[in-house]
Tab-separated table of C-alpha atoms in Angstrom:
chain	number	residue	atom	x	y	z
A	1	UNK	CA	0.000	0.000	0.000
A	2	UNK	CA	2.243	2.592	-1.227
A	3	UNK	CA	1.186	6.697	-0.654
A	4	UNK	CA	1.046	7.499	-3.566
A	5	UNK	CA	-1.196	10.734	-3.496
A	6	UNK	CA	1.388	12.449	-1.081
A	7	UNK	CA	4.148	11.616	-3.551
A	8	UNK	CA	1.824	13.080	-6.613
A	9	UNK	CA	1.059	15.821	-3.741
A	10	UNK	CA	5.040	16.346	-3.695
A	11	UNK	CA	5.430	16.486	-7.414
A	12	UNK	CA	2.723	19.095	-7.549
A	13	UNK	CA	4.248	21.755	-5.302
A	14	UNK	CA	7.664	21.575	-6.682
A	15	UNK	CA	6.200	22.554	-9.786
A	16	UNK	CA	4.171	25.464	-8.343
A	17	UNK	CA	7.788	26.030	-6.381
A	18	UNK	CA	9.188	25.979	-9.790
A	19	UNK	CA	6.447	28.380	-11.211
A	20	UNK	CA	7.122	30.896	-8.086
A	21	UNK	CA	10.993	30.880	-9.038
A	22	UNK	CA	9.973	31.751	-12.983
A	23	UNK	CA	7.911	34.718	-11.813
A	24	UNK	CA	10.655	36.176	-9.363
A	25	UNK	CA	12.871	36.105	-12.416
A	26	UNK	CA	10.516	37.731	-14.362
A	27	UNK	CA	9.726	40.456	-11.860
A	28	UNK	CA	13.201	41.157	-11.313
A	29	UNK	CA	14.261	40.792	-15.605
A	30	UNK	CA	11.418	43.375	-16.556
A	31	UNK	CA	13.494	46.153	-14.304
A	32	UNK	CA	17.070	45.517	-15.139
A	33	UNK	CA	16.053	45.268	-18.576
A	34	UNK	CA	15.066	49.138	-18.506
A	35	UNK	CA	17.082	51.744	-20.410
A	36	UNK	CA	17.422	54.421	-17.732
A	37	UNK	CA	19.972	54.649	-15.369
A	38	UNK	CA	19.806	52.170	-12.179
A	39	UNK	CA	20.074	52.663	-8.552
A	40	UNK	CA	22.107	49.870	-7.192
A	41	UNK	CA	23.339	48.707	-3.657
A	42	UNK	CA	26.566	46.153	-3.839
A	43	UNK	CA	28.721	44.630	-1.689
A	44	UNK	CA	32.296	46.542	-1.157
A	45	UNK	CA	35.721	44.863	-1.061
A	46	UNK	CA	37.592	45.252	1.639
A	47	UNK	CA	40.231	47.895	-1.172
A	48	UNK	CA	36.673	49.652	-1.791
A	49	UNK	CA	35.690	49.839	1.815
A	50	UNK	CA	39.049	51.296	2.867
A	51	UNK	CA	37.868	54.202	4.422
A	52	UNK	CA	34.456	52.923	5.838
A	53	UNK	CA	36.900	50.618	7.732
A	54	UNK	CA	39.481	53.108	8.469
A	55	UNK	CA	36.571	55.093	10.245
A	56	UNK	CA	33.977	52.902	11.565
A	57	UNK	CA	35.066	48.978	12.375
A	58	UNK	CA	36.343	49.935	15.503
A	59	UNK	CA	32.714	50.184	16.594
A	60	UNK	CA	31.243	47.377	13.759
A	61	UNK	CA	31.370	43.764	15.109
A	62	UNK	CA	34.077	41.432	12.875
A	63	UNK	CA	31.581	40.074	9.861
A	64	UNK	CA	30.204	43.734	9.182
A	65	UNK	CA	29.335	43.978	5.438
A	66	UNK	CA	30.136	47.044	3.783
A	67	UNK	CA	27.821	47.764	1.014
A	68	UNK	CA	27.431	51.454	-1.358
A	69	UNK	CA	24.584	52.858	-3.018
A	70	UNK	CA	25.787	54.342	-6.298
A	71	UNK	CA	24.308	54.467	-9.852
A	72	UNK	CA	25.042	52.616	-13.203
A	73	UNK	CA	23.749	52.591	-16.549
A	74	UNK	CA	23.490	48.368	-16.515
A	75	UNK	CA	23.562	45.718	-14.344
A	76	UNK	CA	25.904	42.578	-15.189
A	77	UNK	CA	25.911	39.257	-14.519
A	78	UNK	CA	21.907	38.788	-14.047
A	79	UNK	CA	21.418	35.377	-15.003
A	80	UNK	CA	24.716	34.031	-13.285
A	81	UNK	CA	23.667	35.728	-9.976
A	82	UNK	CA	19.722	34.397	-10.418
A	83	UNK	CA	20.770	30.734	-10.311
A	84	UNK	CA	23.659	31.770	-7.746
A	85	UNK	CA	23.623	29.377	-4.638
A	86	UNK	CA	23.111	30.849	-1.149
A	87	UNK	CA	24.130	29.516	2.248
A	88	UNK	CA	21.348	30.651	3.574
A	89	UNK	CA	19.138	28.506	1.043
A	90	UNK	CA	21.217	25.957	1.408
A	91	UNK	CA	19.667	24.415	4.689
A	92	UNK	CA	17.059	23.055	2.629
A	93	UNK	CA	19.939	20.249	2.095
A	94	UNK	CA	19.502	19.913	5.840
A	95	UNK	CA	15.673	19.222	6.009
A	96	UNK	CA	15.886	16.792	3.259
A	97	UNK	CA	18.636	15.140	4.844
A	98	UNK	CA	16.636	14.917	8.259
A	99	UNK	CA	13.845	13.356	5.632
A	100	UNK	CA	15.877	10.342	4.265
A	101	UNK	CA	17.780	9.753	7.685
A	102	UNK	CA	14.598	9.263	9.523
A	103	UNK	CA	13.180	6.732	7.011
A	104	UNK	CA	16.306	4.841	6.736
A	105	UNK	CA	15.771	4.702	10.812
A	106	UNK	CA	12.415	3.477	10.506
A	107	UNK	CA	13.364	1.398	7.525
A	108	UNK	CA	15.956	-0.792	9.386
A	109	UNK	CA	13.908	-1.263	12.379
A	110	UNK	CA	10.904	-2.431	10.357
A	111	UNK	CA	13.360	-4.768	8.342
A	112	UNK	CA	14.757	-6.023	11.664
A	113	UNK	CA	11.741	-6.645	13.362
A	114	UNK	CA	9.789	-8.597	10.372
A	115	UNK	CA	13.150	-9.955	8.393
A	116	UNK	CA	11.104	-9.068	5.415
A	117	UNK	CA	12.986	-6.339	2.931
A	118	UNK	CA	9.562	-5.211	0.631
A	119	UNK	CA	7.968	-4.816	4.464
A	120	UNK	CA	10.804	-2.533	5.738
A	121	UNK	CA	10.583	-0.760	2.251
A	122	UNK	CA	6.660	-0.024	2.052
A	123	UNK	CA	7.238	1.438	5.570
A	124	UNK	CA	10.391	3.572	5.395
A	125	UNK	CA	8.504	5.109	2.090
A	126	UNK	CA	5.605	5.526	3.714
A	127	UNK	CA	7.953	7.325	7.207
A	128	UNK	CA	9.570	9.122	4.370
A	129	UNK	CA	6.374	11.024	2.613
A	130	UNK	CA	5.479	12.045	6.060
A	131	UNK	CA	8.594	12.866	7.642
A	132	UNK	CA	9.889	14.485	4.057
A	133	UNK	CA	8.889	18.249	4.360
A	134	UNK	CA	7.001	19.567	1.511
A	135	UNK	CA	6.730	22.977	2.983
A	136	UNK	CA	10.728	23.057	2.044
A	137	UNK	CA	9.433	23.094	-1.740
A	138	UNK	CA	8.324	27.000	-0.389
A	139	UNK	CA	10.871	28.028	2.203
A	140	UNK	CA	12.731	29.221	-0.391
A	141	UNK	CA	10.825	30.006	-3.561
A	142	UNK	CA	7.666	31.613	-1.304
A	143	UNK	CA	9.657	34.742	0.274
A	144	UNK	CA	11.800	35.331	-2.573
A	145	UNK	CA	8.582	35.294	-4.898
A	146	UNK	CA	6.884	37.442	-2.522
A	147	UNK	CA	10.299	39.828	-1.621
A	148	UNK	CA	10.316	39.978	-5.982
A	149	UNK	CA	6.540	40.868	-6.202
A	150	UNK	CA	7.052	44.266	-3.619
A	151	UNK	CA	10.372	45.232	-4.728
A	152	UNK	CA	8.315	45.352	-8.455
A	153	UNK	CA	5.380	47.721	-6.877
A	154	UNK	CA	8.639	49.991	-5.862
A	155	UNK	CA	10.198	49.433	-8.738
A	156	UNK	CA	13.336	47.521	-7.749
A	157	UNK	CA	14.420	43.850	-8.231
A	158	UNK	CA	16.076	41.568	-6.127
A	159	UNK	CA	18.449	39.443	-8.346
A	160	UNK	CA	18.681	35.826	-6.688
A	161	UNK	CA	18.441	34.376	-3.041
A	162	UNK	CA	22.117	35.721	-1.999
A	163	UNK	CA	20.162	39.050	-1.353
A	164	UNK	CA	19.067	37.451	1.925
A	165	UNK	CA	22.201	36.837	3.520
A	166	UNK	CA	24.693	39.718	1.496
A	167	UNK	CA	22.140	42.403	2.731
A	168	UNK	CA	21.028	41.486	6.167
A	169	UNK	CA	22.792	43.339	8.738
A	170	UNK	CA	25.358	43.942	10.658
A	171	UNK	CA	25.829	45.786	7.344
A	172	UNK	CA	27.339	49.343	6.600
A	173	UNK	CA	25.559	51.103	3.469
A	174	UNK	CA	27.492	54.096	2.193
A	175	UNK	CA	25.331	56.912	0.014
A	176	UNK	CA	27.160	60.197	-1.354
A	177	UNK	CA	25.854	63.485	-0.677
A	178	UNK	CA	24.186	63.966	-3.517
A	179	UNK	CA	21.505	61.648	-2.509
A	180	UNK	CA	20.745	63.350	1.197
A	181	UNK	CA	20.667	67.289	-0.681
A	182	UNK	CA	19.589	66.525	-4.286
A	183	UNK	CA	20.099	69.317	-6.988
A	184	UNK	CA	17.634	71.591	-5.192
A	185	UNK	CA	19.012	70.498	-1.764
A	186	UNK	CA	21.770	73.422	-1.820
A	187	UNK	CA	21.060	77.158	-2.084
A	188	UNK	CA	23.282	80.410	-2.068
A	189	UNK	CA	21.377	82.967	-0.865
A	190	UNK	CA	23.913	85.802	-1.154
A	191	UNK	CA	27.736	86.474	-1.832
A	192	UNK	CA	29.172	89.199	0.325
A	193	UNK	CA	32.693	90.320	-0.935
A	194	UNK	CA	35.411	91.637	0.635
A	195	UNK	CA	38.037	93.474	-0.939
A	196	UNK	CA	38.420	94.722	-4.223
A	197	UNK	CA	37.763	91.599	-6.618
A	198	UNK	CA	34.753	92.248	-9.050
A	199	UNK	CA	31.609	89.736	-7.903
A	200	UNK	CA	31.236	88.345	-11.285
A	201	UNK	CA	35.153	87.108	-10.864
A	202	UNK	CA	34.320	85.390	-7.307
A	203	UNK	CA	31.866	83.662	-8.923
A	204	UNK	CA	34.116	82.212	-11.641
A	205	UNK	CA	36.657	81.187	-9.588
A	206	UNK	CA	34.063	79.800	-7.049
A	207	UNK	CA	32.434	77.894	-9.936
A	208	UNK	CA	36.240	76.776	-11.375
A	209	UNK	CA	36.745	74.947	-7.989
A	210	UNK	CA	33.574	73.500	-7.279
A	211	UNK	CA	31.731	72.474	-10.345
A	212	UNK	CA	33.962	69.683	-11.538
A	213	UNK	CA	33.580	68.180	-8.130
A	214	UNK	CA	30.002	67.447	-8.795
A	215	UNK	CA	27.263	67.009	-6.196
A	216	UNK	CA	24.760	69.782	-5.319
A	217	UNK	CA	27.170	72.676	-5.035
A	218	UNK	CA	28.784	72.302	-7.772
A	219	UNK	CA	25.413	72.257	-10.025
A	220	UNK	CA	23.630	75.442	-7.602
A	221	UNK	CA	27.315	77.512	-8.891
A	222	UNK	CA	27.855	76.104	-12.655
A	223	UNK	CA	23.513	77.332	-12.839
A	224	UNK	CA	24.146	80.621	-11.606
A	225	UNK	CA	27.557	81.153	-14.137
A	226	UNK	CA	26.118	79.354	-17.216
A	227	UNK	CA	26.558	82.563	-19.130
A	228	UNK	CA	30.135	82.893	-18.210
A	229	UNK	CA	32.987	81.635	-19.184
A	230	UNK	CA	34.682	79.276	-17.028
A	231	UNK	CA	38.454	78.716	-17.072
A	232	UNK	CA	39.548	74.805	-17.567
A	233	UNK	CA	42.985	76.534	-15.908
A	234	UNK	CA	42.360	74.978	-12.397
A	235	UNK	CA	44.567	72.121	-10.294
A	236	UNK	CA	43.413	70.312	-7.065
A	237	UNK	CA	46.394	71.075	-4.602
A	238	UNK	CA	44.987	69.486	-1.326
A	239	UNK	CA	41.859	68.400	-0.238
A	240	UNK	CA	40.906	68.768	3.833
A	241	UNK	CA	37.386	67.611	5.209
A	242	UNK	CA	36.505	71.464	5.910
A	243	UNK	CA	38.263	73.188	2.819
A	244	UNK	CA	39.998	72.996	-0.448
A	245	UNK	CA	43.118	74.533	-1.765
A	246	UNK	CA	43.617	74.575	-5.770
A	247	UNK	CA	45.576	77.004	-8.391
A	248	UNK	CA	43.154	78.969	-10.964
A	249	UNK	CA	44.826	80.728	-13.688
A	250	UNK	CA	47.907	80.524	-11.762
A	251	UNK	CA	46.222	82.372	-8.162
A	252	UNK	CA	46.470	80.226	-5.249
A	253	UNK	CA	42.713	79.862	-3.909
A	254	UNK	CA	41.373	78.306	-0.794
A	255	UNK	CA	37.513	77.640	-0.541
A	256	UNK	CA	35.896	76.445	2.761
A	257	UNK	CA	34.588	76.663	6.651
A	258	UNK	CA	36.371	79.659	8.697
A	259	UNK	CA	38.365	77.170	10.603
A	260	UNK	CA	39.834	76.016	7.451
A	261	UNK	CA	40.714	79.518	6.597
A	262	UNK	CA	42.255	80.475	9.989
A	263	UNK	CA	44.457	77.438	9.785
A	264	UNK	CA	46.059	78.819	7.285
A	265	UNK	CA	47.406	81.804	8.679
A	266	UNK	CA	44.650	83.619	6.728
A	267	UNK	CA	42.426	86.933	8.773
A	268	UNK	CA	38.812	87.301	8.191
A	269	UNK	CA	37.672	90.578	8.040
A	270	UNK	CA	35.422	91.663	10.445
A	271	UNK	CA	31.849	91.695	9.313
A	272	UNK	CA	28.084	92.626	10.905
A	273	UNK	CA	26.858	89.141	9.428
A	274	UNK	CA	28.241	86.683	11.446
A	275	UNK	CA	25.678	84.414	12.613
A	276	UNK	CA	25.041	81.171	10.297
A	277	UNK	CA	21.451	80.249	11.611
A	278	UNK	CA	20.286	77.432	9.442
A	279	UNK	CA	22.688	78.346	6.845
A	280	UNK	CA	26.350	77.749	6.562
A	281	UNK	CA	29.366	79.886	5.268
A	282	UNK	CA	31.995	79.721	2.811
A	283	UNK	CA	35.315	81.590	2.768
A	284	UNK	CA	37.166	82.304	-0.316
A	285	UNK	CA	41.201	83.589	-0.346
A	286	UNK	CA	42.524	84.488	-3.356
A	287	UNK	CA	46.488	85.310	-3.069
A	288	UNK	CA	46.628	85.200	0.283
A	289	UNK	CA	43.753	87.250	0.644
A	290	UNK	CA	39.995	86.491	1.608
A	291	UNK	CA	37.737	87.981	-0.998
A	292	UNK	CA	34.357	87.031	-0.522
A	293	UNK	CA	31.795	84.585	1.861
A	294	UNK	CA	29.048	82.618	0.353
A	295	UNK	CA	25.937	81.927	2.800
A	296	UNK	CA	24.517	78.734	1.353
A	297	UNK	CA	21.417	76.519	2.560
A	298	UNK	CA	21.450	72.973	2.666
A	299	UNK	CA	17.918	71.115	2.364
A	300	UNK	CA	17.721	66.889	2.741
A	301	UNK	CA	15.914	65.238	0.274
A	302	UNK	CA	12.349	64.702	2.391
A	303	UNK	CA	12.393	61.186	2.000
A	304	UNK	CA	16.304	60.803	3.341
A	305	UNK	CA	15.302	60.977	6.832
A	306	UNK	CA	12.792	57.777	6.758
A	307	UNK	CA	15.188	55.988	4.585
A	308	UNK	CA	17.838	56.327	7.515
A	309	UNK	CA	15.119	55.161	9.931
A	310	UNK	CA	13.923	51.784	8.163
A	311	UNK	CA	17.885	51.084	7.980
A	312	UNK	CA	18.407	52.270	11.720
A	313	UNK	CA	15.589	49.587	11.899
A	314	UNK	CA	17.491	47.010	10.105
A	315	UNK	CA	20.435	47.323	12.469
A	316	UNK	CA	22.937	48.549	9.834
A	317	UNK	CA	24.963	51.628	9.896
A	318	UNK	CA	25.124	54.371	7.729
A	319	UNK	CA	28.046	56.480	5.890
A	320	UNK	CA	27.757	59.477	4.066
A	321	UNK	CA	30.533	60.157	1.922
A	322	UNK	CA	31.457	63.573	-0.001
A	323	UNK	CA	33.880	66.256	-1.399
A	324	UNK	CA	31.976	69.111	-0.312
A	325	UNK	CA	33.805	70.752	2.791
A	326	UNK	CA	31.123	72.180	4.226
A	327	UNK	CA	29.148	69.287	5.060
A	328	UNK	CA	30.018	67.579	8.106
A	329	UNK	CA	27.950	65.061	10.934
A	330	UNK	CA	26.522	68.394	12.564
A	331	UNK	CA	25.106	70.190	9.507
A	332	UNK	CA	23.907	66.548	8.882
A	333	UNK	CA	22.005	66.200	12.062
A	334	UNK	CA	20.674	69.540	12.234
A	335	UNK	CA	19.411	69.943	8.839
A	336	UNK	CA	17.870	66.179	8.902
A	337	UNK	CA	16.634	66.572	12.553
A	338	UNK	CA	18.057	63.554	14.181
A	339	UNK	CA	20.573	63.260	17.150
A	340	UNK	CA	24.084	63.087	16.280
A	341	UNK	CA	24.441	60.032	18.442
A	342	UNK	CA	22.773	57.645	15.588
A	343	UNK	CA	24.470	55.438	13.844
A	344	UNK	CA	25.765	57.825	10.718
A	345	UNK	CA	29.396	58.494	9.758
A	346	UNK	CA	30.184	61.241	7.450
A	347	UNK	CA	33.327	60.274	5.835
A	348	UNK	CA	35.666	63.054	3.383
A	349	UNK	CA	36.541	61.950	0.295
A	350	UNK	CA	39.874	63.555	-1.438
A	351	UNK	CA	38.992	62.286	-4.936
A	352	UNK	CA	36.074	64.435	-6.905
A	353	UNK	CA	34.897	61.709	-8.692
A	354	UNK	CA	34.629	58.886	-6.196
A	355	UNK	CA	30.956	60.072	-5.087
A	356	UNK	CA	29.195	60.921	-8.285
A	357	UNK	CA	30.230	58.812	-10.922
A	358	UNK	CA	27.509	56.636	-12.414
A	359	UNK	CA	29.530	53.485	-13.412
A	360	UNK	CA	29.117	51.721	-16.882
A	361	UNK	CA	28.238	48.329	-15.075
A	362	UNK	CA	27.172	47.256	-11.584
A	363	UNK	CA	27.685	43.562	-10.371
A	364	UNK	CA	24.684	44.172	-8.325
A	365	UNK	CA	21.830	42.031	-7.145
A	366	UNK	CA	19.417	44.728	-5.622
A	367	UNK	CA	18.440	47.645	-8.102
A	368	UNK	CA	15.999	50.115	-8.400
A	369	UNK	CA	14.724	52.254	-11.488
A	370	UNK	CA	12.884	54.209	-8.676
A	371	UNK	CA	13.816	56.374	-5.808
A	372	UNK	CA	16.237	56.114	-3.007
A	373	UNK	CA	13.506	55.457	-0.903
A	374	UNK	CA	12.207	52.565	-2.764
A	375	UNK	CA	15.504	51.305	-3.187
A	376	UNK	CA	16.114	51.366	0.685
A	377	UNK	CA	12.490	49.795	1.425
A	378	UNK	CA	13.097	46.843	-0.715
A	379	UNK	CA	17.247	46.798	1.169
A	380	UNK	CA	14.992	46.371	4.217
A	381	UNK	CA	12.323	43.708	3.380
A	382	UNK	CA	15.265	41.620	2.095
A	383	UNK	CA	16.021	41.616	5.934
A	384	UNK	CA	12.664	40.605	6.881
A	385	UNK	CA	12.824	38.187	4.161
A	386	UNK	CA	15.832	36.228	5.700
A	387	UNK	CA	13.980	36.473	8.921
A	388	UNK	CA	11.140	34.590	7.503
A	389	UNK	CA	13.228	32.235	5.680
A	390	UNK	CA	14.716	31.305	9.299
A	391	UNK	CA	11.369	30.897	10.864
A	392	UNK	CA	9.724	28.611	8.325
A	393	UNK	CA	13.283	26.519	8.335
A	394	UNK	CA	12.341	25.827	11.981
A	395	UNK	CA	9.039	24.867	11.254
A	396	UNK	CA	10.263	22.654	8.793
A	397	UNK	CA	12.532	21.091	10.991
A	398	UNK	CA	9.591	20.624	13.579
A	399	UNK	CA	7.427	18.820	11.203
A	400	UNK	CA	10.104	16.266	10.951
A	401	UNK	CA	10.516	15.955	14.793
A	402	UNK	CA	6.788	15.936	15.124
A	403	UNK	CA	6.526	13.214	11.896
A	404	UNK	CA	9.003	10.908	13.639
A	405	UNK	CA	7.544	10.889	16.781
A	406	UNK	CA	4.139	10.283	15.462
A	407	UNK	CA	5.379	7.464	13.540
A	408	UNK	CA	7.026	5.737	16.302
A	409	UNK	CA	3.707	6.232	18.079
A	410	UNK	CA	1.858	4.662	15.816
A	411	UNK	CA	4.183	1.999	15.349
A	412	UNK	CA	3.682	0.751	18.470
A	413	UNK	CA	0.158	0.697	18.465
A	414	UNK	CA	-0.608	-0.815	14.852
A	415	UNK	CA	1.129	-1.006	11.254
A	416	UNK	CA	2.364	2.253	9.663
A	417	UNK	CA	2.662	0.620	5.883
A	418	UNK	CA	-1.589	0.834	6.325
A	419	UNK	CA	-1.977	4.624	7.332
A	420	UNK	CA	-4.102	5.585	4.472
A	421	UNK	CA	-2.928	8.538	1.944
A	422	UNK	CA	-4.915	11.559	2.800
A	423	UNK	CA	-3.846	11.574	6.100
A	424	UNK	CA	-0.450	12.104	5.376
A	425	UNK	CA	-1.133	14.246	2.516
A	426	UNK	CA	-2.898	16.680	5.581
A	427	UNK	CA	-0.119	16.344	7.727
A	428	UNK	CA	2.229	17.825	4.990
A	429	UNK	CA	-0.450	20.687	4.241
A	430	UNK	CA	-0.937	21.787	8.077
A	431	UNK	CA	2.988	22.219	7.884
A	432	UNK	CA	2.446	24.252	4.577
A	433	UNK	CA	0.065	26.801	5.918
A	434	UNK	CA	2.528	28.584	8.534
A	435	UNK	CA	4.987	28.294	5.962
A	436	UNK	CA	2.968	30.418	3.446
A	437	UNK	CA	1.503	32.872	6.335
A	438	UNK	CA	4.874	33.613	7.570
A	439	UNK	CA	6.396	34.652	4.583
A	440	UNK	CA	3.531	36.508	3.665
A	441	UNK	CA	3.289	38.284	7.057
A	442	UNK	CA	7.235	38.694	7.383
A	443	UNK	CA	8.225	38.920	4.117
């Protein structure tokens, strides 16, 4: 009396397991497939992650990931890291194995108790559809699906089932400053010169420094001087968090916060205007000189704020990298309206480029042709994804416990090779239903 509906039962869901893996791969294909630039989060090397580490790992535990937020125009390797095996899918191996190794058990006491080998067979198959966890068929393929199907409605993909173990925290995720003040996120409200160098000229030589570093204030300067010409005559000479010194048209020029300034050996003259508020100042020497002040505003992106709050969540850290000297962990605070005993970093960069460039291609296996908000929502469920996928592995594991015990039970009391079909077909489903609710609920 073989079961055979369980095993027909079995067959079934590992083609609807099958079907759920298809659809995740679609969901995730129809946005990497898109022509416009990508929002991506990948995994740093440790060269990469050189100055996250420098900064932070003396407070990060030892396995801290270091991952970066940065854009590309495509995303490589898609198929390659669908199909990619992940340890945390791999205790599926596990349950299986618990399975077999039970029937085997049952099988060689059956075969030792009636010397009869087709006996012992019939029963350790019959141990084996119950003890065998079906729900394992959705461990796996369920949450993923599911994790696929929101990161879709926020138009972002999750590229294979290593998202749930390279993106779970303890995790670092770097962002440049470009995505906390956006290209209206940084404002000059008024240039006050000192000496006797015309405005226009300030404003060249403010715009010569700044604009090919990118970000915010480089775009708010190169949009007010669009219909002047800028000299290409201009040489990064050193690069401090608070200030930069470079040579335009030959003039040695310093641009940054008045303690950079005073540093170096330079006197501000006195002025009525002296208290920042909100907004922030910018010194400017020319010649060993200072020539002007620029009052600028910074404004966060309104989303950036809840974005650092589902990661705070999460339990991961954040970094904030940038060229711009006058942004540092105070302005951050103040301006986003959080304490400045958070988890948040902001970490100088001496190379212009490092922070805006969009890169080519992106090995990455969580993108978004959304916002950085629905990039960093989908970063989060892949959390509560791998949470999930933990829970219904212990169930899983249960139902075996639970299947070998009943078995042994019953054993005792009459023969197992006659329990009929359905009833181990609704064992396997009441072990299915948590499985489904949990990653639904979780997920």
């Amino acid at each position: 009396n073989l079961a055979v509906f369980p095993a027909m039962l079995s067959a079934l869901f590992a083609a609807v397991s099958g079907f759920l893996d298809l659809k995740r791969e679609i969901y995730s294909f129809g946005i990497v497939s898109g022509k416009s630039d990508k929002l991506t989060v990948y995994r740093k090397s440790k060269k990469e992650a050189a100055a996250e580490i420098s900064e932070m790992s003396r407070f990060l535990p030892d396995d801290n990931k270091y991952l970066a937020v940065t854009k590309a125009k495509r995303i490589s390797n898609f198929y390659r890291n669908m199909n990619a095996g992940s340890s945390v899918t791999s205790g599926g191996k596990f349950l299986i194995m618990g399975g077999l190794l039970t029937a085997l058990v049952f099988g060689i006491y059956l075969f030792v108790r009636r010397h009869s080998l087709l006996y012992a067979f019939v029963g350790s198959y019959t141990v084996l559809m119950m003890a065998l966890p079906f729900s394992a068929y959705f461990i796996y393929a369920y949450p993923l699906c599911h994790l696929s199907k929101r990161a879709r409605a926020n138009r972002s993909a999750v590229i294979g089932p290593q998202v749930l173990e390279r993106f779970s925290a303890p995790a670092t995720v770097t962002f440049g400053d470009a995505d906390v003040f956006d290209e209206n996120g940084v404002r000059l409200k008024s240039v006050k010169a000192y000496g006797k160098m015309p405005m226009d000229k300030v404003l060249r030589y403010a715009a010569a420094v700044l604009c090919p570093t990118g970000g915010s204030l480089g775009k708010v300067l190169e949009s007010i001087t669009e219909s002047c010409e800028i000299t290409d005559d201009m040489e990064f000479l050193n690069v401090s968090d608070d200030g930069i010194e470079a040579a335009v048209d030959g003039n040695h020029v310093l641009m940054g916060a008045y303690h950079f300034i005073v540093r170096n050996h330079l006197t501000i003259p006195y002025d009525e205007d002296m208290d920042e508020g909100d907004d922030v100042f910018m010194y400017m020497s020319v010649g060993g000189e200072v020539v002007a002040k620029l009052r600028l505003t910074y404004v966060p992106n309104a989303d950036f704020e809840k974005v650092l709050q589902k990661l705070f969540s999460a339990g991961m850290t954040v970094a904030i990298k940038t060229f711009d000297p006058n942004i540092d962990l105070s302005l951050l605070c103040k301006t986003l309206g959080i304490d400045e005993k958070q988890p948040i970093k902001i970490i100088h960069t001496h190379d212009p480029l490092e922070v805006y460039e969009v890169k080519q291609s992106v090995d990455s296996i969580l993108v978004s042709t959304g916002t950085l908000k629905q990039l960093t929502d989908t970063l989060h469920r892949c959390s509560k994804a791998s949470h999930a996928v933990s829970i219904c592995s212990v169930l899983s594991a249960l139902s075996i416990v639970i299947a070998a015990v009943v078995m042994g039970v019953t054993l005792t009391m009459t023969d197992i090779t006659g329990i009929p079909s359905a009833y181990i077909a609704l064992y396997q489903i009441f072990w299915l239903i948590p499985t489904v609710l949990t990653s639904k609920f979780i997920s």
